[in-house]
PDB file of C-alpha atoms in Angstrom:
ATOM      1  CA  MET B1468     -24.417 -56.328 -51.858  1.00 75.00           C
ATOM      2  CA  ASN B1469     -25.891 -53.331 -53.523  1.00 87.00           C
ATOM      3  CA  ASP B1470     -27.005 -52.397 -50.125  1.00 92.00           C
ATOM      4  CA  PHE B1471     -23.571 -52.351 -48.261  1.00 92.00           C
ATOM      5  CA  GLY B1472     -22.263 -49.574 -50.737  1.00 92.00           C
ATOM      6  CA  ARG B1473     -24.713 -47.578 -50.553  1.00 94.00           C
ATOM      7  CA  PHE B1474     -24.256 -47.749 -46.691  1.00 94.00           C
ATOM      8  CA  MET B1475     -19.964 -47.580 -46.871  1.00 95.00           C
ATOM      9  CA  ASN B1476     -21.262 -44.647 -49.390  1.00 96.00           C
ATOM     10  CA  GLU B1477     -23.493 -42.349 -46.342  1.00 96.00           C
ATOM     11  CA  PHE B1478     -21.137 -44.002 -44.200  1.00 96.00           C
ATOM     12  CA  ASN B1479     -17.978 -42.391 -45.101  1.00 97.00           C
ATOM     13  CA  THR B1480     -20.094 -39.266 -46.231  1.00 97.00           C
ATOM     14  CA  SER B1481     -21.587 -38.632 -43.004  1.00 97.00           C
ATOM     15  CA  MET B1482     -18.038 -38.920 -41.318  1.00 97.00           C
ATOM     16  CA  GLN B1483     -16.275 -36.419 -43.085  1.00 97.00           C
ATOM     17  CA  GLN B1484     -19.430 -34.473 -42.012  1.00 98.00           C
ATOM     18  CA  MET B1485     -18.486 -34.524 -38.512  1.00 97.00           C
ATOM     19  CA  VAL B1486     -14.915 -33.776 -39.398  1.00 97.00           C
ATOM     20  CA  GLN B1487     -16.105 -30.472 -40.938  1.00 97.00           C
ATOM     21  CA  THR B1488     -18.142 -29.902 -38.050  1.00 97.00           C
ATOM     22  CA  MET B1489     -14.468 -30.874 -35.890  1.00 97.00           C
ATOM     23  CA  ASN B1490     -12.964 -28.636 -37.640  1.00 96.00           C
ATOM     24  CA  GLN B1491     -14.851 -25.700 -37.435  1.00 96.00           C
ATOM     25  CA  MET B1492     -15.764 -25.427 -34.179  1.00 96.00           C
ATOM     26  CA  GLN B1493     -11.883 -26.043 -33.339  1.00 95.00           C
ATOM     27  CA  GLY B1494     -11.210 -22.484 -35.240  1.00 93.00           C
ATOM     28  CA  LEU B1495     -13.662 -21.322 -33.341  1.00 92.00           C
ATOM     29  CA  TYR B1496     -12.943 -22.576 -30.164  1.00 91.00           C
ATOM     30  CA  LYS B1497      -8.962 -21.314 -31.267  1.00 89.00           C
ATOM     31  CA  SER B1498     -11.045 -17.981 -31.789  1.00 88.00           C
ATOM     32  CA  PHE B1499     -12.855 -17.178 -29.518  1.00 86.00           C
ATOM     33  CA  SER B1500      -9.465 -18.748 -26.874  1.00 86.00           C
ATOM     34  CA  GLN B1501      -7.803 -15.891 -28.863  1.00 87.00           C
ATOM     35  CA  LEU B1502     -10.678 -12.991 -27.850  1.00 86.00           C
ATOM     36  CA  SER B1503     -10.200 -14.244 -23.647  1.00 85.00           C
ATOM     37  CA  PRO B1504      -7.313 -12.100 -22.757  1.00 87.00           C
ATOM     38  CA  MET B1505      -8.342  -9.680 -24.434  1.00 87.00           C
ATOM     39  CA  TRP B1506     -11.934  -9.778 -22.735  1.00 87.00           C
ATOM     40  CA  LYS B1507     -10.489 -10.201 -19.330  1.00 89.00           C
ATOM     41  CA  GLY B1508      -8.524  -6.846 -19.738  1.00 89.00           C
ATOM     42  CA  LEU B1509     -11.490  -4.863 -20.547  1.00 90.00           C
ATOM     43  CA  TYR B1510     -13.908  -5.993 -17.389  1.00 90.00           C
ATOM     44  CA  GLU B1511     -10.858  -5.077 -15.282  1.00 92.00           C
ATOM     45  CA  MET B1512     -10.496  -1.805 -16.497  1.00 91.00           C
ATOM     46  CA  PHE B1513     -13.412  -1.316 -16.195  1.00 89.00           C
ATOM     47  CA  GLN B1514     -13.931  -2.495 -13.004  1.00 89.00           C
ATOM     48  CA  ALA B1515     -10.751  -0.219 -12.361  1.00 88.00           C
ATOM     49  CA  GLN B1516     -13.070   2.471 -13.021  1.00 87.00           C
ATOM     50  CA  GLU B1517     -14.814   1.735 -10.841  1.00 83.00           C
ATOM     51  CA  GLN B1518     -13.383   1.341  -7.961  1.00 84.00           C
ATOM     52  CA  GLN B1519     -12.553   5.487  -8.635  1.00 83.00           C
ATOM     53  CA  LEU B1520     -16.519   6.813  -8.974  1.00 77.00           C
ATOM     54  CA  PRO B1521     -18.000   7.675  -5.587  1.00 74.00           C
ATOM     55  CA  THR B1522     -20.159   4.879  -3.758  1.00 71.00           C
ATOM     56  CA  GLU B1523     -23.916   6.822  -4.808  1.00 68.00           C
ATOM     57  CA  GLN B1524     -22.647   6.657  -8.448  1.00 66.00           C
ATOM     58  CA  VAL B1525     -21.433   2.711  -8.911  1.00 64.00           C
ATOM     59  CA  ARG B1526     -24.690   1.697  -6.481  1.00 65.00           C
ATOM     60  CA  LEU B1527     -26.975   4.147  -9.676  1.00 69.00           C
ATOM     61  CA  SER B1528     -24.354   2.967 -12.795  1.00 68.00           C
ATOM     62  CA  ARG B1529     -25.919  -1.086 -11.103  1.00 68.00           C
ATOM     63  CA  THR B1530     -29.229  -0.330 -11.115  1.00 68.00           C
ATOM     64  CA  LYS B1531     -29.497   1.862 -13.030  1.00 65.00           C
ATOM     65  CA  GLY B1532     -32.590   0.684 -15.989  1.00 59.00           C
ATOM     66  CA  ARG B1533     -33.765  -1.644 -13.382  1.00 57.00           C
ATOM     67  CA  GLN B1534     -35.497   0.634 -11.443  1.00 55.00           C
ATOM     68  CA  LYS B1535     -39.382  -0.334 -10.885  1.00 55.00           C
ATOM     69  CA  VAL B1536     -42.391   2.140 -11.637  1.00 53.00           C
ATOM     70  CA  HIS B1537     -45.157   2.309  -9.887  1.00 51.00           C
ATOM     71  CA  HIS B1538     -48.133   3.971 -12.367  1.00 51.00           C
ATOM     72  CA  LYS B1539     -51.154   4.839 -10.828  1.00 55.00           C
ATOM     73  CA  SER B1540     -53.758   3.954 -13.192  1.00 55.00           C
ATOM     74  CA  ASN B1541     -53.204   0.353 -13.441  1.00 53.00           C
ATOM     75  CA  GLY B1542     -51.543  -0.574 -10.163  1.00 55.00           C
ATOM     76  CA  ILE B1543     -49.008  -2.362 -12.792  1.00 58.00           C
ATOM     77  CA  LYS B1544     -45.092  -2.618 -11.547  1.00 57.00           C
ATOM     78  CA  THR B1545     -43.337  -2.215 -14.974  1.00 55.00           C
ATOM     79  CA  SER B1546     -39.074  -1.789 -15.649  1.00 54.00           C
ATOM     80  CA  ARG B1547     -38.747   2.352 -16.097  1.00 55.00           C
ATOM     81  CA  ARG B1548     -37.187   0.670 -19.782  1.00 55.00           C
ATOM     82  CA  TYR B1549     -40.925   0.269 -20.799  1.00 50.00           C
ATOM     83  CA  SER B1550     -41.779   2.832 -19.328  1.00 50.00           C
ATOM     84  CA  ARG B1551     -41.451   5.670 -21.696  1.00 47.00           C
TER      85      ARG B1551
END
């Protein structure tokens, strides 16, 4: 009977922790769902600004930092970011 009591105590503790975790997850979901429209608005704003730029600037802004640089000394290609 003592083992059953201990089992029930541990079970109740585990259930309380699970409910607490679910409540925290629900709070996080609400926070993210409130942020979602803001991020969508920012994305649309940046997209509209990008459409106003000349085509060459758009291409450069998308490839900046991803250009490959060839080092003559060792023949290794690395990202431009790390070659400075």
